Coordinates of C-alpha atoms in Angstrom, one line a residue:
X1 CA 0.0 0.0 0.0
X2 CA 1.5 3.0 -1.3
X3 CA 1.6 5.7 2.4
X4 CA 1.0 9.4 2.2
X5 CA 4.4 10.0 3.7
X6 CA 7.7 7.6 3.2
X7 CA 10.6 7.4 5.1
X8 CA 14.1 8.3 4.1
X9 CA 15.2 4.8 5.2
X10 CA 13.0 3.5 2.7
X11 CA 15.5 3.9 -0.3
X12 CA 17.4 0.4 0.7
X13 CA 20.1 2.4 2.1
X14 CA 21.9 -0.6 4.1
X15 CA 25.2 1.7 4.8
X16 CA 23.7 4.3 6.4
X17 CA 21.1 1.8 8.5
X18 CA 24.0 -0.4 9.2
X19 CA 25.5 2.2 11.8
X20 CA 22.2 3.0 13.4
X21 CA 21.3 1.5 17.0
X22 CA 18.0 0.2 18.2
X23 CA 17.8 3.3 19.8
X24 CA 18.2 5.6 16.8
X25 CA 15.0 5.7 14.9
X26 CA 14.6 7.2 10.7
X27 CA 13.1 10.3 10.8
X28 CA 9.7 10.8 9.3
X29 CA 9.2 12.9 6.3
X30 CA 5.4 13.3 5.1
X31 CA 3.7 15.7 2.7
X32 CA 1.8 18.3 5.5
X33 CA 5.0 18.6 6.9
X34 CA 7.1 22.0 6.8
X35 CA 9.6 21.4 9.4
X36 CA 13.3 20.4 8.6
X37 CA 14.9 17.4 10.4
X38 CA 17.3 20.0 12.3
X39 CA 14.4 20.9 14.0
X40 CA 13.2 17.7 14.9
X41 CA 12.6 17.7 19.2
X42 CA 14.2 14.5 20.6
X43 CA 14.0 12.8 23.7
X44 CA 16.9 13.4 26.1
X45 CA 19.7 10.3 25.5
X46 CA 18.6 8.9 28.3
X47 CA 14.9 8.3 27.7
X48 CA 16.1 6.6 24.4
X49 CA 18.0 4.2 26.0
X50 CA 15.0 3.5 28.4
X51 CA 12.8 2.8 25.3
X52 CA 15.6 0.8 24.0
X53 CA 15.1 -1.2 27.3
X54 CA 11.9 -1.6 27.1
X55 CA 11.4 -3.0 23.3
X56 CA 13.7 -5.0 24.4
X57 CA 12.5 -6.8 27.6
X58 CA 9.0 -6.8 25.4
X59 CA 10.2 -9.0 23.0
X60 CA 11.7 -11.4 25.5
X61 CA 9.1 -11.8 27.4
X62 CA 6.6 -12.4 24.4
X63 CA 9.4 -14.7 23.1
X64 CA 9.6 -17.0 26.5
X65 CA 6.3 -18.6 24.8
X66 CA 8.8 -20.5 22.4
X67 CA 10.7 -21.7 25.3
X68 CA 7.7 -24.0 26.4
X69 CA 8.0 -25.4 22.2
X70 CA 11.4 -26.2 22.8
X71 CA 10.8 -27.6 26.4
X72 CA 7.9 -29.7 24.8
X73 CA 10.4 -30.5 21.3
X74 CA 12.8 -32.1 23.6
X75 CA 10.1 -34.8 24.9
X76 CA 9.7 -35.5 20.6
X77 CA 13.9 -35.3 20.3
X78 CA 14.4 -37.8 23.1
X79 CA 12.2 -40.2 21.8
X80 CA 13.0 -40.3 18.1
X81 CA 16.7 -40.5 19.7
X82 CA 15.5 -43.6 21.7
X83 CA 14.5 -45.4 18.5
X84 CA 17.4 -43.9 16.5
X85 CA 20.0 -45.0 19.1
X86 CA 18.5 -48.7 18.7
X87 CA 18.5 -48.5 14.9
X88 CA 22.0 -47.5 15.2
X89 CA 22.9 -50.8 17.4
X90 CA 22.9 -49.5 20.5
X91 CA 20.7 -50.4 24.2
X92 CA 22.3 -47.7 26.3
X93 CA 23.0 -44.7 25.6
X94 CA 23.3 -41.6 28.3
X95 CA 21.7 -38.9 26.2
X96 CA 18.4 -41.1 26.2
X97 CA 17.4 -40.0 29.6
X98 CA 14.6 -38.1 28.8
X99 CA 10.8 -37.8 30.5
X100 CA 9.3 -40.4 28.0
X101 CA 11.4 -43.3 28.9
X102 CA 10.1 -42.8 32.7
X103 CA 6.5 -42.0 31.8
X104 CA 6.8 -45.7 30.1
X105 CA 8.0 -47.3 33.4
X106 CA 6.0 -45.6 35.7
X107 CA 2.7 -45.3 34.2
X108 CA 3.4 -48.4 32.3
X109 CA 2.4 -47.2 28.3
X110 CA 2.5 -49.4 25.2
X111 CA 5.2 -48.4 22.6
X112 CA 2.1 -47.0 20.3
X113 CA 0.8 -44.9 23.4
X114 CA 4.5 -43.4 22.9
X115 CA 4.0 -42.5 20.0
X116 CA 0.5 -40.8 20.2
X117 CA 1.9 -39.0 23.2
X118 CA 5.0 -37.7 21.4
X119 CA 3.3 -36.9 17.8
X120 CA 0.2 -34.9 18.9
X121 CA 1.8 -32.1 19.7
X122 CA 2.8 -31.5 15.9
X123 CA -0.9 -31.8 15.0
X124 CA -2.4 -30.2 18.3
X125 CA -0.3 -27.2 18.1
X126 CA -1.1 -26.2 14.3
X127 CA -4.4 -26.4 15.1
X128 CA -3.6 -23.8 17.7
X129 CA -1.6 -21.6 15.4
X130 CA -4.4 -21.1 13.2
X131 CA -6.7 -20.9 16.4
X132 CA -4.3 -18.0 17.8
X133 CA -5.0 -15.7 14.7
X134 CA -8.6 -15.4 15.3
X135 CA -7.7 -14.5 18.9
X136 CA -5.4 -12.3 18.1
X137 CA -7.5 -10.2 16.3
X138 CA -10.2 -10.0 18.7
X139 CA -9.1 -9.8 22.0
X140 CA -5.5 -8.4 21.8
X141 CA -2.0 -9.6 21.0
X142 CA -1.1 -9.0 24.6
X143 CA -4.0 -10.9 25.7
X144 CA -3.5 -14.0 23.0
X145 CA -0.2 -14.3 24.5
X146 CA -1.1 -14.3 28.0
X147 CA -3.5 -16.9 26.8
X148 CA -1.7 -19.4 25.6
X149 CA 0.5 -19.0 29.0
X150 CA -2.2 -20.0 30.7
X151 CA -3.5 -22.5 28.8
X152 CA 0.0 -24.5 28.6
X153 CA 0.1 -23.7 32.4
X154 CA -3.5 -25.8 32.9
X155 CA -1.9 -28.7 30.4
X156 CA 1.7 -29.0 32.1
X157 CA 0.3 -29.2 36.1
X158 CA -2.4 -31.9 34.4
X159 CA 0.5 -33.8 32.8
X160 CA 2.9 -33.5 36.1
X161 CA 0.0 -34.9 38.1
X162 CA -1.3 -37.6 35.6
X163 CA -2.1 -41.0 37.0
X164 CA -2.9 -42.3 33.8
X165 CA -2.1 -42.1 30.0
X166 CA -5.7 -41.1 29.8
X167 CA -5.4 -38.1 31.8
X168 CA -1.6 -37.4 30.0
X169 CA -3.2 -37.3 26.8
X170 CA -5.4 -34.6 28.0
X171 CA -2.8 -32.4 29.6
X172 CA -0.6 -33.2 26.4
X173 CA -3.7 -32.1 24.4
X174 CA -4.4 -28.3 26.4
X175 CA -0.3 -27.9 26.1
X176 CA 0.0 -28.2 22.2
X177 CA -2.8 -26.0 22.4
X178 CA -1.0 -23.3 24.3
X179 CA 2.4 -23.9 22.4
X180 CA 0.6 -23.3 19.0
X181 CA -0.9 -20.0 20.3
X182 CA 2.4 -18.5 21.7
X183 CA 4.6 -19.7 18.6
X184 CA 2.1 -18.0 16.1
X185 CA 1.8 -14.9 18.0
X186 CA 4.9 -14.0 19.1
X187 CA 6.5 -12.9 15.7
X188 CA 3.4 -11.1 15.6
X189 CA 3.4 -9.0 18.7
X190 CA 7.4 -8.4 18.2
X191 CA 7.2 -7.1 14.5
X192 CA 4.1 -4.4 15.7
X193 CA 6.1 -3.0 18.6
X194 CA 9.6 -2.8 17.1
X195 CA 11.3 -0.3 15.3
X196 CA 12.1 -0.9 11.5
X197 CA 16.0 -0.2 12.0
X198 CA 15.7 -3.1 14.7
X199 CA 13.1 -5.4 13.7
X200 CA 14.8 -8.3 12.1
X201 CA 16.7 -9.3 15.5
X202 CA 14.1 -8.8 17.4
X203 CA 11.6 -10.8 15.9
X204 CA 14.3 -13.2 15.6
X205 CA 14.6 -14.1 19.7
X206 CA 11.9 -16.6 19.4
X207 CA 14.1 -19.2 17.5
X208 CA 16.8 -18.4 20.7
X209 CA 14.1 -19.3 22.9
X210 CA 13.4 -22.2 21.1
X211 CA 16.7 -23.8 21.6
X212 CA 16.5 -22.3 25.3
X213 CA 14.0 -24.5 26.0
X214 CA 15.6 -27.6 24.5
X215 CA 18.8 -26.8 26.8
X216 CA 16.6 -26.6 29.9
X217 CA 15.1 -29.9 29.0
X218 CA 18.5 -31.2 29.0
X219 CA 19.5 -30.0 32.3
X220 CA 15.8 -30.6 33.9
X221 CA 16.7 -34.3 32.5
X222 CA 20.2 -34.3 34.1
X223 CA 19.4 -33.2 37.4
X224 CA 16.0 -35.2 38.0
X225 CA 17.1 -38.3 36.7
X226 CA 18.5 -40.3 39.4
X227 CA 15.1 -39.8 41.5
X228 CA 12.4 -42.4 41.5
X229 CA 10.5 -43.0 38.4
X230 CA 7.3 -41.7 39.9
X231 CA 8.6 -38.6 40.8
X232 CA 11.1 -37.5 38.2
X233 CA 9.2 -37.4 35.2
X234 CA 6.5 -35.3 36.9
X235 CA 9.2 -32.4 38.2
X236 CA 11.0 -32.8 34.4
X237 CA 7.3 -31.5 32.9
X238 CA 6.8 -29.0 36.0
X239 CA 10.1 -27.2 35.4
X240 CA 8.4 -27.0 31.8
X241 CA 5.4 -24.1 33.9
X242 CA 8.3 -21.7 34.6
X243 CA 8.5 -19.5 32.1
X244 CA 4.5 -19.4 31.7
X245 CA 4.5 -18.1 35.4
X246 CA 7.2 -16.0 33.7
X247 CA 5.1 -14.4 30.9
X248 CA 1.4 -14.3 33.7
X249 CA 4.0 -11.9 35.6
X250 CA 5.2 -9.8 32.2
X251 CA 1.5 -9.0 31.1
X252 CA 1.4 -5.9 33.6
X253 CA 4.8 -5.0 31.8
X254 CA 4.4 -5.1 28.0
X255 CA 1.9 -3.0 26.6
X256 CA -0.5 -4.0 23.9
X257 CA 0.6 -3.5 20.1
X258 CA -0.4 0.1 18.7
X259 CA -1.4 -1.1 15.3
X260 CA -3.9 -3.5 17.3
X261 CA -5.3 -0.5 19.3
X262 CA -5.7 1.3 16.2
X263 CA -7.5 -0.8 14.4
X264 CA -9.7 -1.0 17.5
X265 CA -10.3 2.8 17.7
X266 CA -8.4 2.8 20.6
X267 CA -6.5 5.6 19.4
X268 CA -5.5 7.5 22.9
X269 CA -3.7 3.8 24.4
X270 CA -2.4 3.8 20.8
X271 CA -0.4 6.6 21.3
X272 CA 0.6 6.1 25.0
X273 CA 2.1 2.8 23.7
X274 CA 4.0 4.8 20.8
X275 CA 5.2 7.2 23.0
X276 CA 7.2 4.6 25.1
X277 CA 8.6 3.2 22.0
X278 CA 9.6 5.8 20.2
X279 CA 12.9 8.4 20.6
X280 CA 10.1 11.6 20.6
X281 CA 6.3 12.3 20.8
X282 CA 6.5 14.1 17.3
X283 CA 8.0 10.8 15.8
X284 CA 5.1 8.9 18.1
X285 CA 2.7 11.2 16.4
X286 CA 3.9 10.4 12.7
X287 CA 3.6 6.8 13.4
X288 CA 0.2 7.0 14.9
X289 CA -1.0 9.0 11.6
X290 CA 0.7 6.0 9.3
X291 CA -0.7 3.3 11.0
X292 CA -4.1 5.0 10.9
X293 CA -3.8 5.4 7.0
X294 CA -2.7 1.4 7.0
X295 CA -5.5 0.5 9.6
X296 CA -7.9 2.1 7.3
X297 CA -9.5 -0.9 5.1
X298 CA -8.6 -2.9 8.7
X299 CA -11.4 -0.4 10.4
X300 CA -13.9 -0.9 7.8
X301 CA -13.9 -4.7 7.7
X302 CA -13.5 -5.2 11.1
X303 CA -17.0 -6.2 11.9
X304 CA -17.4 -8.7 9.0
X305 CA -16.1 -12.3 10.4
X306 CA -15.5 -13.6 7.1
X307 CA -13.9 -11.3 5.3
X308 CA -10.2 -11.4 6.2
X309 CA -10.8 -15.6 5.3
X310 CA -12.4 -14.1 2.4
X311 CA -9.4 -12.1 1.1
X312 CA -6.5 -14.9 2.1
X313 CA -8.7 -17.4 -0.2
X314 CA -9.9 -15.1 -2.8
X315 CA -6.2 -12.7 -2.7
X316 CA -5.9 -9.7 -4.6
X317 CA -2.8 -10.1 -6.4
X318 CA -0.4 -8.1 -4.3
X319 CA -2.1 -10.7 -1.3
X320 CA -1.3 -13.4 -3.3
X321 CA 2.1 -12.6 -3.5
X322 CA 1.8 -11.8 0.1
X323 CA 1.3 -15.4 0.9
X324 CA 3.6 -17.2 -1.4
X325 CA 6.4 -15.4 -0.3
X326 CA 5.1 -16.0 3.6
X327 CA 3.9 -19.8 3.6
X328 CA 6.2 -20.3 0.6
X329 CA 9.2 -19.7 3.1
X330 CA 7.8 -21.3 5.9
X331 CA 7.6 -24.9 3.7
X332 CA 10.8 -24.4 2.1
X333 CA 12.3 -23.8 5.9
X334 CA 11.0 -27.6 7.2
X335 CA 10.9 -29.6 3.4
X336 CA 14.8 -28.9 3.0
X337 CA 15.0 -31.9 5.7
X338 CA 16.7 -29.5 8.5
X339 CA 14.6 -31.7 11.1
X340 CA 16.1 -35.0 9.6
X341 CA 19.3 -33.6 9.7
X342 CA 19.1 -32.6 13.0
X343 CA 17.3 -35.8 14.6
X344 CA 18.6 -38.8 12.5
X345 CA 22.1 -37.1 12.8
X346 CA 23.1 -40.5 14.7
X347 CA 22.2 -42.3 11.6
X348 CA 23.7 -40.3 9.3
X349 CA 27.2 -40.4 10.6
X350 CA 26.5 -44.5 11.1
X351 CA 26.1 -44.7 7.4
X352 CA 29.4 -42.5 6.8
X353 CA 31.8 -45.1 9.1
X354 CA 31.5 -44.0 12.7
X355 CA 31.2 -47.0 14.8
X356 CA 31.9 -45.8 18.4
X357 CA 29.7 -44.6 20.7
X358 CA 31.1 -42.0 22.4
X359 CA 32.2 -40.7 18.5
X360 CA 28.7 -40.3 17.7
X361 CA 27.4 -38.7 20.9
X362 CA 30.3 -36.2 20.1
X363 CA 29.6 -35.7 16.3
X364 CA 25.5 -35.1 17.4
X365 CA 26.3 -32.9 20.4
X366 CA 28.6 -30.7 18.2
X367 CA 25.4 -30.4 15.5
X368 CA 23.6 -29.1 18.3
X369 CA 25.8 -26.4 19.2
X370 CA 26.7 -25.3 15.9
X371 CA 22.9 -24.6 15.5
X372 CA 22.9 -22.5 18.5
X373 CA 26.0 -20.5 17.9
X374 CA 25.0 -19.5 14.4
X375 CA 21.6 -18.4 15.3
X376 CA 23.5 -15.7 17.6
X377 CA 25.1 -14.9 15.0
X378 CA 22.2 -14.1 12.4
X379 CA 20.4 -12.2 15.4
X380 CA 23.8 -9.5 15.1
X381 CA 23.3 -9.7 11.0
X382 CA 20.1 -9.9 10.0
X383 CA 19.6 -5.9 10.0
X384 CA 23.1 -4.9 9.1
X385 CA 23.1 -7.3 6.4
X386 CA 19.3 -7.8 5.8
X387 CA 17.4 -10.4 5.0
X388 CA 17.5 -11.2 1.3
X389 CA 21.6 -11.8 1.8
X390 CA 21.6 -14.1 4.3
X391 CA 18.3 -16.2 3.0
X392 CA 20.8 -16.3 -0.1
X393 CA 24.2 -17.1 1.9
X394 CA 21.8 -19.9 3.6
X395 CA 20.1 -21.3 0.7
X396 CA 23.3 -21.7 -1.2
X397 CA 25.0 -22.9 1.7
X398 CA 22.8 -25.6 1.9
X399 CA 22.5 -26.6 -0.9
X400 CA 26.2 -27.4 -0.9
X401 CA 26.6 -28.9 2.0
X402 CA 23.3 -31.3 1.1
X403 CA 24.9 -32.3 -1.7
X404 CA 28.1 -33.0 -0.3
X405 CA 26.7 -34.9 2.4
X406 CA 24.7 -37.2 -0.5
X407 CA 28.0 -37.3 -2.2
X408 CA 30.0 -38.7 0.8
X409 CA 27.5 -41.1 1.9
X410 CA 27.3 -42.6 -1.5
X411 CA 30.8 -42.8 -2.6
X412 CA 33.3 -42.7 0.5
X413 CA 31.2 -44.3 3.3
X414 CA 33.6 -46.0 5.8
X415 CA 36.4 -43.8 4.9
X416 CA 38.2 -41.3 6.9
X417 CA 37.6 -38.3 4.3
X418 CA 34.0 -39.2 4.1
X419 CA 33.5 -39.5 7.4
X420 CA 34.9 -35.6 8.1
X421 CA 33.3 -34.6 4.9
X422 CA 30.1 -36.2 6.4
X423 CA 30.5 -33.9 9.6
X424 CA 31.2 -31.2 8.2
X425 CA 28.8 -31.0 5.5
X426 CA 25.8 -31.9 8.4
X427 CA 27.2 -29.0 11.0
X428 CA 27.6 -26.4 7.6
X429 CA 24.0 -27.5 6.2
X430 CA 22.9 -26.8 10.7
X431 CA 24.9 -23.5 10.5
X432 CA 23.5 -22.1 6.9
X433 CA 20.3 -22.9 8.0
X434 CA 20.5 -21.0 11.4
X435 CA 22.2 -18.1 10.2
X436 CA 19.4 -17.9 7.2
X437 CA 16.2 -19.6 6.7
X438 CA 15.5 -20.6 10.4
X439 CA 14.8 -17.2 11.8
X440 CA 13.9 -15.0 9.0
X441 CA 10.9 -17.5 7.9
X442 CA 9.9 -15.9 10.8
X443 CA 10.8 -12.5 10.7
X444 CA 9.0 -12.5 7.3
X445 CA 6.0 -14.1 7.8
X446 CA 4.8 -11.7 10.2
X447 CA 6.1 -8.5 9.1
X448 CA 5.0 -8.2 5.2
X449 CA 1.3 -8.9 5.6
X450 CA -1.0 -5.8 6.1
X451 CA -2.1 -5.3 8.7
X452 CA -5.6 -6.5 8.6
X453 CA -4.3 -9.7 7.5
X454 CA -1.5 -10.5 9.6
X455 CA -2.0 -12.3 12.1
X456 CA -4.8 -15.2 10.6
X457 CA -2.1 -14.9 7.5
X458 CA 1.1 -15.3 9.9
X459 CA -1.1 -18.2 11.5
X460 CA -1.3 -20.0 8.3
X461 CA 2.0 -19.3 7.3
X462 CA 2.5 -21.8 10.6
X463 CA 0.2 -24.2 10.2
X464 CA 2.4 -24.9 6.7
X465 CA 5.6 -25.5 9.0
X466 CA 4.2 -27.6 11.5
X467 CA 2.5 -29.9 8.8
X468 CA 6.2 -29.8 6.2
X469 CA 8.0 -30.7 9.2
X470 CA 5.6 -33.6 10.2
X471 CA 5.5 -34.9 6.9
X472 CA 9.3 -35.1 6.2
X473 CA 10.2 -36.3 9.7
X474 CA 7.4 -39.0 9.4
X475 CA 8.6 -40.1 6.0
X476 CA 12.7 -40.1 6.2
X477 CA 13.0 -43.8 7.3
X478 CA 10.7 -45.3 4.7
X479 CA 12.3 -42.8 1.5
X480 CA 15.6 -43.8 3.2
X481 CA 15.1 -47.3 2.9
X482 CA 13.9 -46.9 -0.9
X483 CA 16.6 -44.9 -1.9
X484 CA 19.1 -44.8 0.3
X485 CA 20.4 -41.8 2.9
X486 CA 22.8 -40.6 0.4
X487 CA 19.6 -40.4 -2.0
X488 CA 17.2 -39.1 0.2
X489 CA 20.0 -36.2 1.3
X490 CA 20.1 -35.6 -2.6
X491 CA 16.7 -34.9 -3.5
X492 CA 17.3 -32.4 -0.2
X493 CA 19.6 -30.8 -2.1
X494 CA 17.4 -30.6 -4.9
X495 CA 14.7 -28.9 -3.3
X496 CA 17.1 -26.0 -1.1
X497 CA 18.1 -25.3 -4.8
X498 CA 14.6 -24.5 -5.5
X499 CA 15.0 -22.4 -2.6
X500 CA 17.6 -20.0 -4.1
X501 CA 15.2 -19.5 -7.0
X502 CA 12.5 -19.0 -4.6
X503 CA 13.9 -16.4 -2.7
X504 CA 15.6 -14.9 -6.3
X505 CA 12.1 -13.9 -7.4
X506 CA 9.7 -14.0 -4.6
X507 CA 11.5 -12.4 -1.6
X508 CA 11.8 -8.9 -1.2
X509 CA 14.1 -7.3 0.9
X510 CA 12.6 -5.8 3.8
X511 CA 15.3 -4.3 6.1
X512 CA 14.8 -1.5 7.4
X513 CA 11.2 -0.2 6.2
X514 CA 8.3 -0.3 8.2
X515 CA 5.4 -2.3 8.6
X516 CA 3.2 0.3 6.2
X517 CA 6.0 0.4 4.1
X518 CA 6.3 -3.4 3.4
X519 CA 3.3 -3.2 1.6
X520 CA 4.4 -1.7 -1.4
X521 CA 7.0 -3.7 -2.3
X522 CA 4.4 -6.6 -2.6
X523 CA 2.8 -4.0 -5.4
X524 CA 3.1 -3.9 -9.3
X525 CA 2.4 -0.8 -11.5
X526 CA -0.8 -2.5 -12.8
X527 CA -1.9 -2.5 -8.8
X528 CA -1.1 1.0 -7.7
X529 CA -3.8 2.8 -10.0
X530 CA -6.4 0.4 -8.1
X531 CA -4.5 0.9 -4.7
X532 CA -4.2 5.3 -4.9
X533 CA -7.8 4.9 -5.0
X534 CA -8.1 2.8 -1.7
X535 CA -5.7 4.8 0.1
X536 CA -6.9 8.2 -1.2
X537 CA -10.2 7.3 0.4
X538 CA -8.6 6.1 3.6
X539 CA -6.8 9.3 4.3
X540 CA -10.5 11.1 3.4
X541 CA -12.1 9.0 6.1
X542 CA -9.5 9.5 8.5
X543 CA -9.4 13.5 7.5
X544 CA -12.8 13.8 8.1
X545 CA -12.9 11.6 11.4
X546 CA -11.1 14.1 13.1

């Protein structure tokens, strides 16, 4: 959507935005303005750097949803690891001593129960996503993510206190619930509250808090695992409530998002909210009047229930490019086998020659924290550099590495250069993806939809994840066994090729623009005739309002 006023980092200039802080917004340059930036007022430095603060401890705490995923992934990762470990040959293994093996003894579940248990949450949690934009839009992001707190709250105390698989099932059921809510909506609720200049990390901490929670699941295993049965299990899921108590605690923190409150009417807590993010009330002020021009078709649907379903399956065509690029790289993220990568890692580096045990538990561990590191790292790159450059440095990456893994497999298995080809190619595939594709799906997905769209469009953006990643984790072992790892690693290679193509001609670069500005970049000439017309009448309505 073309905006009555553009701002002067909207020209692409990545040397100039490179240098600036979160704390140092663009200034705003519109056409009913006379004044000259020199005589811009700012806040004093030090009321800056509190609104840098505060952004900041916003996004964590709407980020400690994703914890709880990783948390609940790790119950998933020790079990596939169980079976994996077996596969490879071996009964007893250290890094297997996760809550489901003790669930089995104490509460005495059938291998299939096991599996139920541990696959739901896949399905149960994409069923929340989807939920969570619905609720987003009508009672608040703030609210959604307080939400899905408490509803993962209600499931993990139900599951800690289970004395049955019956009763599990049900606490499993409310926490895949509450995971799907927080996971959809917290790119969400980042992207509205953050400046442009900043965005891009910020909206990035969720895929930190992911493999947060995954490293307190190892330590919550650790320390409980030498109690009884009955007992140890329960505290490993309790830990789990933590950082929901966390988040109930937070809400009387973080404020609600401004471009929610506007499309609510709710234009006075709109602008309180700005003004604590902002460097100066006259900079609050501009962004109040663009998100009102943005929020204008928002306001007029608001009261039909259909009609943002309507528009997502019937798209205009700048909407339809909308959500190919969004659900487009949200597959491509999960169907370039990173999950098989990272899970069946044991049985990778079996098929390239390594026999010991204590080799493999090495070779896995140091996948693991090559993940970690290199998401770090894209959180300190992803607005110097910006998006489009690393999605390429990660695509490309991985497809290299894919295909050097397929290579090795297939033609130097059992040697020593295949086996170190073999690891390296599996950590470089773990590190391009981290540094790339892993966050800014995310950071995408919920920052080039407009707003009246965003967050049922973000949701299904999700729901596409969740259901590529079930489908390729599901179906390694059997296309393994057809055509081999080495093949299987190939056609991977294959499709992250696609990938570069994909984000060649359907990715735009998005660093530092706002969310209003976004818009037009998802615009051809053919649309903008149709679209001056919408947004001429937008700023009429909104003239005449006040």
């Amino acid at each position: 959507m073309g905006l009555v006023g553009v701002q002067e980092n909207g020209d692409g200039n990545g040397d100039v935005l490179s240098e600036i802080s979160l704390g140092t917004k663009p200034k705003y340059t519109r056409m009913d303005s006379d004044l000259d930036e020199a005589e811009e007022e700012d806040l004093p430095s030090s009321n800056k750097h509190d609104s840098k603060k505060y952004i900041m401890a916003c996004a964590v705490f709407a980020s400690l949803n994703s914890v709880l995923l990783g948390y609940a992934q790790l119950l998933l990762l020790r079990f596939r690891e169980q079976a994996i470990w077996t596969k490879c040959g071996y009964k007893d293994v250290g890094v297997m001593s996760g809550a489901i093996i003790f669930i089995q003894q104490d509460l005495k579940i059938t291998e299939v129960q096991q599996e139920v248990l541990v696959g739901i949450l896949s399905i149960i949690s994409l069923l929340g996503s989807l939920a969570g934009g619905k609720t987003s839009d009508v009672i608040g992001r703030k609210w959604t993510i307080g939400l899905a707190a408490v509803i993962f709250q209600t499931g993990g105390a139900i599951m800690a206190l289970a004395p049955s698989f019956k009763v599990l099932m049900i606490g499993r059921l409310l926490a895949g619930v509450g995971i799907g809510f927080g996971v959809m909506i917290a790119p969400v609720y980042i992207a509205e509250i953050s400046p442009a200049i900043a965005r891009g990390s910020l909206t990035s901490f969720p895929e930190i808090c992911i493999n947060l929670g995954i490293l307190l699941g190892y330590i919550s295993n650790y320390e409980f695992s030498e109690l009884p049965p009955h007992i140890n299990w329960r505290l490993m899921l309790g830990v789990g409530l933590l950082p929901s108590l966390v988040i109930a605690l937070a809400l009387f923190i973080i404020p609600e998002s401004p471009r929610w409150l506007v499309v609510q009417n709710r234009i006075e807590e709109a602008r309180l909210v700005l003004r604590k993010i902002s460097e100066s009330e006259k900079e609050a002020e501009e962004k109040l009047k663009e998100i009102q021009v943005a929020a204008g078709l928002a306001n007029a649907e608001k009261y039909e229930a259909k009609a943002v379903w309507k528009e997502i399956l019937c798209p205009s065509p700048p909407v339809r490019r909308m959500l190919i690029t969004g659900c487009g790289i949200q597959c491509f993220q999960q169907i370039t086998g990173i999950d098989t990568t990272v899970y069946y890692s044991p049985i990778i580096f079996k098929n390239a020659g390594i026999t010991e045990t204590t080799q493999l538990l090495a070779a896995t561990v140091t996948v693991g924290f090559t993940k970690t590191l290199f998401i770090l790292i894209a959180i300190f790159l992803i607005d110097k550099v910006g998006r489009k450059p690393l999605l390429y440095a990660s695509t490309i990456g991985m497809t290299v590495c894919l295909f050097s893994l397929s290579l090795s497999l297939a033609f130097l298995d059992h040697a020593k250069v295949g086996i170190v080809l073999a690891i390296l190619s599996v950590c470089g595939n773990v590190a391009s993806f981290s540094v790339g594709l892993g966050p800014i799906c995310w950071v995408l997905s919920s920052e080039i939809f407009p707003l009246r769209l965003r967050a049922q469009a973000s949701a299904l953006g999700a729901v596409g994840s969740r259901v590529s990643s079930g489908i390729i984790s599901m179906s390694f072992l059997s296309v393994s066994r057809a055509i081999t790892v080495a093949g299987t690693f190939f056609v991977f290679g294959i499709i992250s090729c696609s990938a570069v193509a994909f984000v060649h001609y359907c990715v735009p670069e998005t660093k530092g623009k706002t969310l209003e500005e976004i818009e037009v970049l998802f615009h051809d000439k053919d649309d903008e005739s149709q679209g001056n017309e919408v947004e001429m009448g937008d700023v009429e309505r909104l003239m005449q309002k006040s």
